[in-house]
Coordinates of C-alpha atoms in Angstrom, one line a residue:
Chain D
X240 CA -2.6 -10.5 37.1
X241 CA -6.4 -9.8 37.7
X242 CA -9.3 -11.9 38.7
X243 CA -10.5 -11.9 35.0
X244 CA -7.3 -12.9 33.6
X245 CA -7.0 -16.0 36.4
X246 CA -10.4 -17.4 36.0
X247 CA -9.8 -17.5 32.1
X248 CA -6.2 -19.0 32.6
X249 CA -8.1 -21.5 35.0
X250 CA -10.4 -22.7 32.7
X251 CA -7.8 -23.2 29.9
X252 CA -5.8 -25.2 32.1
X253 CA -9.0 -27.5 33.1
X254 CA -10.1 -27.7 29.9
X255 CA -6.5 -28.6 28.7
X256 CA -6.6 -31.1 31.3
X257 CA -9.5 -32.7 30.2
X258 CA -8.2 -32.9 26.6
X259 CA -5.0 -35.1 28.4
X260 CA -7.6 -37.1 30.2
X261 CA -9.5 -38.1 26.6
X262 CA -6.0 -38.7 25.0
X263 CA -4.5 -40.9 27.9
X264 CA -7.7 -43.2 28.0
X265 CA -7.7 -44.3 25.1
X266 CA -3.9 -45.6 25.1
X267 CA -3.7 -48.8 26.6
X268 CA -1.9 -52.2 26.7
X269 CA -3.9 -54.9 24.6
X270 CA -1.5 -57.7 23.7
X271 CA -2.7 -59.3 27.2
X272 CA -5.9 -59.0 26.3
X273 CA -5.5 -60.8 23.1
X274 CA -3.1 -63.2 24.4
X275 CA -6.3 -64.2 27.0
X276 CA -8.8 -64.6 24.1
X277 CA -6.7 -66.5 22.2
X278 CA -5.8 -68.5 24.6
X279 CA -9.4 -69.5 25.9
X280 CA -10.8 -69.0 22.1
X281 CA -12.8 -65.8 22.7
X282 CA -14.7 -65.4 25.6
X283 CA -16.8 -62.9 27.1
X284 CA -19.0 -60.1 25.7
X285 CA -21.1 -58.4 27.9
X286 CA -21.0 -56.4 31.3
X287 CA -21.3 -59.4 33.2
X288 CA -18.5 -61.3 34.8
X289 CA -20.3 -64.1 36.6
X290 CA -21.7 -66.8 33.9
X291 CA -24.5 -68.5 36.4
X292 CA -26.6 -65.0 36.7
X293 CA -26.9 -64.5 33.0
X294 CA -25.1 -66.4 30.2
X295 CA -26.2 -64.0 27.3
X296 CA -25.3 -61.0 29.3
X297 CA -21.6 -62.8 29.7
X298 CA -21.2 -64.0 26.3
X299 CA -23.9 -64.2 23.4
X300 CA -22.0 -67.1 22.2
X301 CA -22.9 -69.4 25.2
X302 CA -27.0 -68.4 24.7
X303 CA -28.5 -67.2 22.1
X304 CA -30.7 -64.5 23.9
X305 CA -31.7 -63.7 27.4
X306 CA -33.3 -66.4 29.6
X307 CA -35.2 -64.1 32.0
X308 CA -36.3 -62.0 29.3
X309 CA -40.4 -61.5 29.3
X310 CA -40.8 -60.5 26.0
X311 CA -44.0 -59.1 25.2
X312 CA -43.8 -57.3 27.9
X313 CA -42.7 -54.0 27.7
X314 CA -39.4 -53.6 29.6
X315 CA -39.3 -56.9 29.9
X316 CA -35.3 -57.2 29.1
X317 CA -35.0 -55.2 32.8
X318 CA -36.4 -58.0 34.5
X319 CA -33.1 -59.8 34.5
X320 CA -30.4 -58.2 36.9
X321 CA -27.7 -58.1 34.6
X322 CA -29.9 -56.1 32.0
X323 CA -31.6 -54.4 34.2
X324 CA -28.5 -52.2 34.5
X325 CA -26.6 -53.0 31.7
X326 CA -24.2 -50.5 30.7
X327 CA -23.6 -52.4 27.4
X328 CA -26.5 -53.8 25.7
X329 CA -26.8 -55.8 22.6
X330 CA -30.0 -57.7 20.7
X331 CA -29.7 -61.5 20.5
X332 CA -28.5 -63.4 17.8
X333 CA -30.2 -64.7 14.7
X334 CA -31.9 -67.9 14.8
X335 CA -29.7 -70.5 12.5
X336 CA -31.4 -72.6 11.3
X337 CA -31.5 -71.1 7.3
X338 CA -28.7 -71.2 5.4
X339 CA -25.9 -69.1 6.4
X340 CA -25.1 -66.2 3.5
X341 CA -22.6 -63.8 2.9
X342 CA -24.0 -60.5 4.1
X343 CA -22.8 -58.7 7.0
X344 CA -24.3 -61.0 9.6
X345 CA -23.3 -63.7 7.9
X346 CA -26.7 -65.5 9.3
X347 CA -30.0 -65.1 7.3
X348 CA -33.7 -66.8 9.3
Chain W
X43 CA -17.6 -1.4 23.7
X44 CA -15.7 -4.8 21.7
X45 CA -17.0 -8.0 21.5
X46 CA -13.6 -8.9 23.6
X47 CA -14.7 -6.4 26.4
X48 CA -18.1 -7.8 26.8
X49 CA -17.4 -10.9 27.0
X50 CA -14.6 -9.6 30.0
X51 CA -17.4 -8.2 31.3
X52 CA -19.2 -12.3 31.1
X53 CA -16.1 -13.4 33.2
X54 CA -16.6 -10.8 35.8
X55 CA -20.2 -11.9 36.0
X56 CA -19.0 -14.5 36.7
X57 CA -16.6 -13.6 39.9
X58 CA -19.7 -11.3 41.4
X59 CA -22.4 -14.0 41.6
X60 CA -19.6 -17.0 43.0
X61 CA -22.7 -18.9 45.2
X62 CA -24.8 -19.1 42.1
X63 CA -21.5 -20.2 39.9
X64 CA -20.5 -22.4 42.8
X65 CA -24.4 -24.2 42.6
X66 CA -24.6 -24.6 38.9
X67 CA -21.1 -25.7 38.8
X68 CA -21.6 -28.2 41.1
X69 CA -25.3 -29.6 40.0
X70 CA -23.9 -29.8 36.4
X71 CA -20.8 -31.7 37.6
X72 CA -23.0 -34.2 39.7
X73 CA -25.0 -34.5 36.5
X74 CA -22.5 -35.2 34.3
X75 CA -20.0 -37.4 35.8
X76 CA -22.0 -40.7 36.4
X77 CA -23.0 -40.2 32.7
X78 CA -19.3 -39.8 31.5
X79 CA -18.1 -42.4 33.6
X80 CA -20.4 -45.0 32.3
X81 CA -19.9 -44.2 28.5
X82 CA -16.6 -44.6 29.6
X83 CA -17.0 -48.2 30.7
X84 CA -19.7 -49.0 28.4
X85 CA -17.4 -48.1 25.3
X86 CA -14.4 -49.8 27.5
X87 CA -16.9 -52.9 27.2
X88 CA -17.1 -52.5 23.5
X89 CA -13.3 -52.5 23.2
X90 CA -12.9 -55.4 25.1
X91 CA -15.6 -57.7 23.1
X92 CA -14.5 -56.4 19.6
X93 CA -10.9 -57.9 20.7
X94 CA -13.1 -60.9 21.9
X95 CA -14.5 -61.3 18.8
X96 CA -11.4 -60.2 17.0
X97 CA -9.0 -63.4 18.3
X98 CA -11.6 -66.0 18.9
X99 CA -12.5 -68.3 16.3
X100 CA -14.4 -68.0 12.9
X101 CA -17.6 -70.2 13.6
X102 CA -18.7 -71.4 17.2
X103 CA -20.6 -74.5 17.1
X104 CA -22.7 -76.2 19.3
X105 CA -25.8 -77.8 19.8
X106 CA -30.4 -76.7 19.9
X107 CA -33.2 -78.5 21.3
X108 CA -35.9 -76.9 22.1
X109 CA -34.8 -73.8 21.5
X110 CA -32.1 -73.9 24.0
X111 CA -28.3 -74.4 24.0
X112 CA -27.5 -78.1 24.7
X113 CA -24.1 -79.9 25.0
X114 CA -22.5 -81.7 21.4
X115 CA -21.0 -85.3 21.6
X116 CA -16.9 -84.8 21.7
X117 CA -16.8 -87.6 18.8
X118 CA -18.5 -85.0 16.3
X119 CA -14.4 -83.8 16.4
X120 CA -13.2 -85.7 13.4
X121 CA -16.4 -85.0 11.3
X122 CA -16.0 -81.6 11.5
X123 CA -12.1 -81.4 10.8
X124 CA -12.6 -83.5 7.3
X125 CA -15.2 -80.7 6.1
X126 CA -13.6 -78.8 3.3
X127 CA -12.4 -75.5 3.9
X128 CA -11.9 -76.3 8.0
X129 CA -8.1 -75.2 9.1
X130 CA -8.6 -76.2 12.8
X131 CA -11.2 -77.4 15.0
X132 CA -10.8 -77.3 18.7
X133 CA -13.5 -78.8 21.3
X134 CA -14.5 -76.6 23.9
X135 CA -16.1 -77.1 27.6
X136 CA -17.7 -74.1 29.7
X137 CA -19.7 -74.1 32.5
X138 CA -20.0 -73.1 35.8
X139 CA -19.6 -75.1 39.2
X140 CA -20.3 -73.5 43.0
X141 CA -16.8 -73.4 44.9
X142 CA -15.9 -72.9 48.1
X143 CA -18.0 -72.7 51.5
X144 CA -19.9 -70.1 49.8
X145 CA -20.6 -71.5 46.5
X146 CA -18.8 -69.0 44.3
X147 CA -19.6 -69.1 40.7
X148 CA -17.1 -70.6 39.1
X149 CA -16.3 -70.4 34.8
X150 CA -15.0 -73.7 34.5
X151 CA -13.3 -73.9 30.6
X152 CA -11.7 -76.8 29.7
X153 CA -9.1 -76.8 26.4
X154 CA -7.1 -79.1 24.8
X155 CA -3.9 -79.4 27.0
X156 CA -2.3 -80.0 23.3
X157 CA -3.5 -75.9 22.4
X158 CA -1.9 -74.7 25.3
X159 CA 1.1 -72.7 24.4
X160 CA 4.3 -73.2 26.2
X161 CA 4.4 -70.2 28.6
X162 CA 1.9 -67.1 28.2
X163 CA 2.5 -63.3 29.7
X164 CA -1.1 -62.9 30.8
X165 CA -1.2 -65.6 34.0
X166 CA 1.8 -65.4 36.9
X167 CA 2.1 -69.2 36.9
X168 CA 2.2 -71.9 34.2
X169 CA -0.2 -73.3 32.3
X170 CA -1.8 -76.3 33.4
X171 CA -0.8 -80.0 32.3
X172 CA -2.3 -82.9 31.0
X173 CA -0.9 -85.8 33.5
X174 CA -0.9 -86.0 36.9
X175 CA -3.3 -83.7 39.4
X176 CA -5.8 -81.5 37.9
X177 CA -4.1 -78.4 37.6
X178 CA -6.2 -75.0 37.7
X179 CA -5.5 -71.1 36.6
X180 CA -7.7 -69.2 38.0
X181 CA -9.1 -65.8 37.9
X182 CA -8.6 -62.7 40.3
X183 CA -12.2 -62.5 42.0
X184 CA -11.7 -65.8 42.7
X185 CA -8.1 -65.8 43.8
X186 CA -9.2 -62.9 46.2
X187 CA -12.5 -64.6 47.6
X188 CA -11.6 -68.0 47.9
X189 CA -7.8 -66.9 49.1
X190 CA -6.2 -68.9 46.4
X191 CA -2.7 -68.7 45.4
X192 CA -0.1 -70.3 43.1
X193 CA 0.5 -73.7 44.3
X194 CA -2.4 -73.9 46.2
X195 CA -4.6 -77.1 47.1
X196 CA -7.9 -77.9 46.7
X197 CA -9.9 -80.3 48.3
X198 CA -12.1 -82.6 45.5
X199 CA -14.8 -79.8 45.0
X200 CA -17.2 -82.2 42.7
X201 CA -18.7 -85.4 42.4
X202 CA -17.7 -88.1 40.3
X203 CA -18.6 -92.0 39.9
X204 CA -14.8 -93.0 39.0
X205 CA -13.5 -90.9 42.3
X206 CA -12.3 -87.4 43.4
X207 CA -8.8 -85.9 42.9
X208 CA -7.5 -83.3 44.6
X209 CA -6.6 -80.2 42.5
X210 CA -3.9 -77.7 42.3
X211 CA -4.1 -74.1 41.4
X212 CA -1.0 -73.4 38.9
X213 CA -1.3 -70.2 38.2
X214 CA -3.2 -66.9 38.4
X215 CA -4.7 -64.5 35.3
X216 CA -3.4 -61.1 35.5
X217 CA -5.5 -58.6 36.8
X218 CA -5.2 -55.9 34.1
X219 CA -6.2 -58.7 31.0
X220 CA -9.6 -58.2 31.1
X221 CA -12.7 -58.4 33.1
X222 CA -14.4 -61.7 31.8
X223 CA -10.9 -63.3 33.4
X224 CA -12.1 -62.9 37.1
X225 CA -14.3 -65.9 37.8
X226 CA -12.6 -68.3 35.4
X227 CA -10.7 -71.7 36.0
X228 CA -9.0 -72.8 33.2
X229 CA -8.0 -76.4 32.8
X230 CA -7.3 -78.9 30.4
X231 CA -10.3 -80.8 28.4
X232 CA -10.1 -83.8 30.0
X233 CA -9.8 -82.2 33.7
X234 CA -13.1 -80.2 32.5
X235 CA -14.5 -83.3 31.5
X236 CA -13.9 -85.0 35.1
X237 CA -15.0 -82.6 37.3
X238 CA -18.3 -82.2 35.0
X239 CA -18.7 -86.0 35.1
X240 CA -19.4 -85.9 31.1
X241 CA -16.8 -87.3 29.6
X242 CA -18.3 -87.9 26.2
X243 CA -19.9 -84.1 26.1
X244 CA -18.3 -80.9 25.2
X245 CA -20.2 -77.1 25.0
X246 CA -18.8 -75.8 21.7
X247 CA -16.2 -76.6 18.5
X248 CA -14.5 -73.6 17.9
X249 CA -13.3 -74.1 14.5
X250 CA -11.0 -71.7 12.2
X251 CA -11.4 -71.8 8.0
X252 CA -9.4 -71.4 5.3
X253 CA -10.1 -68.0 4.7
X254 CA -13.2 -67.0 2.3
X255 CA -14.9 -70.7 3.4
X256 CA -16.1 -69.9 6.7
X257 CA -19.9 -69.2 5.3
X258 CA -19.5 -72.4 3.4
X259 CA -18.4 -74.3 6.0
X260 CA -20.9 -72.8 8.2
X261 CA -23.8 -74.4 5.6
X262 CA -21.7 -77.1 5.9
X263 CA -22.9 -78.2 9.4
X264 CA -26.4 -76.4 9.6
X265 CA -27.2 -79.2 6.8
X266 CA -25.0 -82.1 8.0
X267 CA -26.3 -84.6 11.2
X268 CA -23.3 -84.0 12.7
X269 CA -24.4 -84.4 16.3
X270 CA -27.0 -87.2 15.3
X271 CA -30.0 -87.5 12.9
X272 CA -32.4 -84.5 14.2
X273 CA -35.4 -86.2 12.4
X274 CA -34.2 -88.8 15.8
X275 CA -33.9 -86.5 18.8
X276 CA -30.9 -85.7 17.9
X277 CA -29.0 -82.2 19.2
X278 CA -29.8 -79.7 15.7
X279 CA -26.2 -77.8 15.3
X280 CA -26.2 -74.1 15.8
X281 CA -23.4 -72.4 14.5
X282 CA -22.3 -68.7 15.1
X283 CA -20.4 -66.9 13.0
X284 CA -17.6 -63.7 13.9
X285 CA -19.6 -61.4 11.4
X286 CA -22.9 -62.2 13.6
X287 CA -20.8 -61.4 16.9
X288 CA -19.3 -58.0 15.2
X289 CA -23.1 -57.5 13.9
X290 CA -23.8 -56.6 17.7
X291 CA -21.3 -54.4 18.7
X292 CA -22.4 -51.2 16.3
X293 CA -26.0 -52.0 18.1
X294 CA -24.4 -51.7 21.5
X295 CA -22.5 -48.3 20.7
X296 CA -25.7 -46.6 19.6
X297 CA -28.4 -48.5 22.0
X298 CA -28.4 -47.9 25.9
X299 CA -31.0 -49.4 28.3
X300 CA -31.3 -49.7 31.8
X301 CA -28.8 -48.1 33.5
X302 CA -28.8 -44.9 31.1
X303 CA -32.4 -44.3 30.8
X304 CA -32.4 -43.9 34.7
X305 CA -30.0 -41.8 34.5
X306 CA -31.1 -39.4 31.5
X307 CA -34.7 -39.3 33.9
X308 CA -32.2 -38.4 37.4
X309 CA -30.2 -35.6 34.6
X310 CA -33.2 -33.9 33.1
X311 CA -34.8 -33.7 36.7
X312 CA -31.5 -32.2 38.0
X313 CA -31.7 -30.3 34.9
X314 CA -35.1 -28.7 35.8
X315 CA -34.0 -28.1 39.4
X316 CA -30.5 -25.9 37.3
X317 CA -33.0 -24.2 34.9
X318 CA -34.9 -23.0 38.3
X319 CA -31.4 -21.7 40.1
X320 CA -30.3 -19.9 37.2
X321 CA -33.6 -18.3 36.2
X322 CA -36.5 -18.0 39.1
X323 CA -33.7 -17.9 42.3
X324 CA -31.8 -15.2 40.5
X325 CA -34.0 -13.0 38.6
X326 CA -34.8 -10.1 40.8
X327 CA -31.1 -10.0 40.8
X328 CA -30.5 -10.4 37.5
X329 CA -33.2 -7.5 36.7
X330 CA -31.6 -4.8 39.1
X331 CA -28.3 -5.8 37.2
X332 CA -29.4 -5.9 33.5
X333 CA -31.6 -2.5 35.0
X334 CA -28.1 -0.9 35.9
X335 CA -26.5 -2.0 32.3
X336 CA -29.5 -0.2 30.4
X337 CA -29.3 2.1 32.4
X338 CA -25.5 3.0 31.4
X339 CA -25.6 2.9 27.8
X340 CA -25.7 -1.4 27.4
X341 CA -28.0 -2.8 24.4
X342 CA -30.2 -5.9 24.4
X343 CA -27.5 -7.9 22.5
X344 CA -24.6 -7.1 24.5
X345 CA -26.1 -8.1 27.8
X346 CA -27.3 -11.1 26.3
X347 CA -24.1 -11.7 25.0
X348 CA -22.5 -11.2 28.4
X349 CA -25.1 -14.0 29.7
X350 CA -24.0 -16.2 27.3
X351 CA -20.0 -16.4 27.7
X352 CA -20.6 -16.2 31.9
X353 CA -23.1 -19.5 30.7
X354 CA -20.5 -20.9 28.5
X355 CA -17.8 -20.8 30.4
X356 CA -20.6 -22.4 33.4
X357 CA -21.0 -25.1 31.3
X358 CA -17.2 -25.5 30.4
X359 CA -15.9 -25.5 33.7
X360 CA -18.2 -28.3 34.7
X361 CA -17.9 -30.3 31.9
X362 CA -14.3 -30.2 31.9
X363 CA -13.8 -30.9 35.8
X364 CA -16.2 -33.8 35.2
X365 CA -14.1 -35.7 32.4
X366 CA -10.7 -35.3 34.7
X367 CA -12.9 -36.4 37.5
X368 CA -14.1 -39.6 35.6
X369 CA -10.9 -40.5 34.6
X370 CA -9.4 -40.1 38.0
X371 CA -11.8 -41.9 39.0
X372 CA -11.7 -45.0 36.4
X373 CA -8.2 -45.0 36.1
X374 CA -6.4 -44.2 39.2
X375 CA -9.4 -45.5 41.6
X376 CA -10.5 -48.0 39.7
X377 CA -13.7 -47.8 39.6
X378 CA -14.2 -48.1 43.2
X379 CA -17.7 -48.0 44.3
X380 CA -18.8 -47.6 40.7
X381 CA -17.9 -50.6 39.0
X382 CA -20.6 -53.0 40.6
X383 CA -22.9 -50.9 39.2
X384 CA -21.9 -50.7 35.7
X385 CA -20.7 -54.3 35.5
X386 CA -22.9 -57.2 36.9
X387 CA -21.1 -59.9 39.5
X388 CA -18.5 -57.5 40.3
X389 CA -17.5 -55.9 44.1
X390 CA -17.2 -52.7 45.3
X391 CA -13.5 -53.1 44.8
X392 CA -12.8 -55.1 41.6
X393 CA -10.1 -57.5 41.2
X394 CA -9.1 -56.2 37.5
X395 CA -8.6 -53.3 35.7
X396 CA -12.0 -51.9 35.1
X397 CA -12.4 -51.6 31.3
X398 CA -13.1 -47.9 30.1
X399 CA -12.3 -45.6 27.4
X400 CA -13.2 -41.6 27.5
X401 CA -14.1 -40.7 24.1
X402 CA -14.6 -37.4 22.9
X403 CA -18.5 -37.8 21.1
X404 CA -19.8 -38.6 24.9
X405 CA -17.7 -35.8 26.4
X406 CA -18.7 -33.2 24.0
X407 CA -22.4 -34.6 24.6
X408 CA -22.1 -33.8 28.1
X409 CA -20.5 -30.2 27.3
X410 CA -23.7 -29.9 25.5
X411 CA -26.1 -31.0 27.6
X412 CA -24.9 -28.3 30.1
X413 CA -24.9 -25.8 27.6
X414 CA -28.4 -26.1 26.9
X415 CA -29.3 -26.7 30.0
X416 CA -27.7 -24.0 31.6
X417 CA -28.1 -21.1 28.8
X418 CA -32.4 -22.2 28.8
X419 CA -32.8 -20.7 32.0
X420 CA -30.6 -18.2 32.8
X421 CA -30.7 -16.9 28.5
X422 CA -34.4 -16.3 28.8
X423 CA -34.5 -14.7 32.3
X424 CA -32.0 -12.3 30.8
X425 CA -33.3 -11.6 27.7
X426 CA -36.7 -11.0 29.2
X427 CA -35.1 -8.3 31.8
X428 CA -33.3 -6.8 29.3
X429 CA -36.4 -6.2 26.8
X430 CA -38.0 -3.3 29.7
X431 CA -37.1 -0.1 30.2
X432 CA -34.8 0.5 32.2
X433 CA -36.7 2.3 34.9
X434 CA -39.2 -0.8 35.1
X435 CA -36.3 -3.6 35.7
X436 CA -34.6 -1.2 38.7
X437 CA -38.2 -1.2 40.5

């Protein structure tokens, strides 16, 4: 076999490889996962694991929108450490205090 | 001469310049793979919250004033289960309490002890009981940091007018669950309640409808003075519903900050430094070589068409060795090294299985990104040597 012929076999076989990589990441066990969020009655969100730095980065259901966020400011969300390198960002919720409707957010201001 | 043998002719190319392959290889790789591997965790994330949102509860209620999140008296519990349309209504506690010399941050939830299911597959342990000590499950950060095991003591940890107990650690959360798992302590309701020193004060009702009522009963409340007369300072209910919660997650899929818009600044300035190699570094090169090709009998099109399957298969290689290495790298190293800088109060070496999925949109986004990238400078510098007489690109 020549050069040509083993670069081109070489690049099938990594690109193969990185077709087996896509598929195999995106099996995985999630009855543990729902067993834990039923069990605690859904908790978590965000990209944050520690509650005390930044609630609304944990969980938008535990505050409403970012403490540390300066909002006028432009940026201002990246003043808070958890945002600030958030890998997995999200706006906050709608205000509650209309009537609730039946839309899609099921929350109208 | 075929298309087939030209593009040979690309893969030879390819063989005869190995430092310049080697160098764009590499700089694309080192481009790509933080980008891969953080659309990996990032839509790992997403998984994880949808199922969040997906087996939680139909409305969370608590309570506003002042625009902030306050507790809700516990005795709102039987007001809320006689609304119409309300299946269940459980009272919630979560908060957070240092433990330990070092004041770890701890996710204290308390549940009803009555809500608790008999035996569960996702702790090693039991679930904790109502009488006797308090009775702890904790998570695997803390089990690692605080060197807590099953059966484990711990000294009274909080403050308390009616006295301190000491505690017992029944059980730990799996490691693979989920990430949000790793700094909790689960307990009972009324454990919560102790160690919190509010016994008449919960966080949140997390209440399930009759299905079709949950916007009804969610008007319900917003109207009712369930937590007190707000006209009288009292605590204005705030309800969120699961279609609000699900309402975020398209948002997170499509919107990036901080992290990403670093890196997309750190890529395209790589990318510059790629477009330089492949172009200025190897033109004089490149002209003798396209020079020789015109020369012998090659046309415009062919040598450009030569450039672009040596580029392709540039920009394949790389983008290719950099999904196996992010998987390898998520997967079967967990993480390491990475994961505290995707995901916030995490170590070097996390505690759980780092939450990631590789889909194929981001992976073909960085396929393309090398593709342009490489193909704008080393397309051009080609073109523009082949365009000359032959004569004038040998010289």
């Amino acid at each position: 076999m020549n050069q040509e012929a083993m670069v081109i076999l070489g690049v099938v076989v990594l690109f193969a490889a990185a077709l087996g990589a896509l598929a195999l990441s995106s099996t995985g066990e999630e009855s543990g996962l729902a067993e834990f969020q039923q069990l605690v009655g859904g908790l978590g969100f965000g990209s944050e694991a520690d509650l005390s730095r930044c609630a609304f980065g944990f969980d938008p259901r535990l505050d409403r929108q970012c403490s540390r966020q300066e909002s006028p400011v432009p940026c201002g969300m990246s003043f808070c450490p958890v945002h600030g390198v958030a890998v997995f960002t999200y706006s906050k919720l709608p205000e509650t205090a209309g009537e609730m409707s039946n839309g899609p957010s099921g929350v109208t201001p | 001469m075929t298309a087939v043998e030209i593009a040979r002719t690309g893969v030879t190319s390819l063989l005869v310049h190995k430092v310049r392959t080697i160098v764009v290889i590499a700089t694309l790789f080192a481009v790509i793979l933080p980008y891969i591997a953080g659309m990996g965790v990032s839509q790992g994330l997403q998984r994880d919250a949808t199922a969040s949102v997906r087996y939680g509860a139909d409305l969370y209620v608590g309570g506003e004033q002042f625009g902030r999140m306050v507790p809700v008296p516990r005795d709102a519990l039987q007001e809320l289960r006689s609304m119409e349309g309300v299946q269940h209504v459980t009272p919630r506690i979560v908060g957070t309490i240092p433990l330990g010399q070092a004041g770890e941050n701890v996710i204290l939830i308390g549940l009803p002890a009555d809500d608790f299911p008999a035996s569960v597959s996702c702790i090693t342990g039991r679930m904790p009981r109502a009488a006797g000590p308090h009775e702890f499950v904790v998570g695997t950060e803390l089990q690692k940091r605080l060197q807590l095991s099953t059966g484990a003591s711990l000294p009274p940890f909080y403050r308390n007018p009616h006295g301190e107990r000491v505690s017992k650690i029944v059980g730990v959360f799996k490691s693979e669950i989920s990430l949000w798992q790793s700094h909790v302590m689960l307990t009972t309701l009324d454990s919560a309640a102790v160690v919190f020193n509010q016994p008449d004060l919960i966080t949140d009702f997390l209440i399930t409808c009759r299905p079709g009522y949950e916007s009804q009963v969610g008007n319900a409340i917003l109207r009712s003075s369930v937590f007190g007369d707000p006209r009288r300072a009292g605590v204005r209910p705030r309800v969120v519903s699961r279609a609000a919660l699900y309402d975020l997650l398209p948002e997170g899929l499509l919107h990036r900050d901080g992290i990403f818009s670093l890196h997309f600044l750190i890529a395209f300035a790589a990318g510059i430094g790629i477009v330089l190699v492949t172009s200025g570094f190897g033109l004089s090169e490149r002209r003798r070589e396209v020079g020789i090709l015109k020369a012998t009998g090659w046309q415009t099109d062919e040598i450009l068409m030569r450039g672009f399957v040596e580029n392709l298969l540039i920009a394949l290689i790389a983008a290719s060795a950099a999904v196996i290495a992010a998987f390898v790298w998520l997967k079967w190293l967990n993480g390491m090294g990475v994961a505290g800088i995707f995901l916030g109060g995490v170590g070097g070496v996390p505690t759980f299985q780092v939450p990631f999925h590789l889909g194929p949109i981001p992976a073909l986004l960085a396929f393309l990104i090398s593709v342009v990238l490489v193909m704008s400078g080393a397309l051009y510098s080609t073109w523009r040597a082949a365009v000359v007489p032959p004569f004038e690109a040998l010289r």
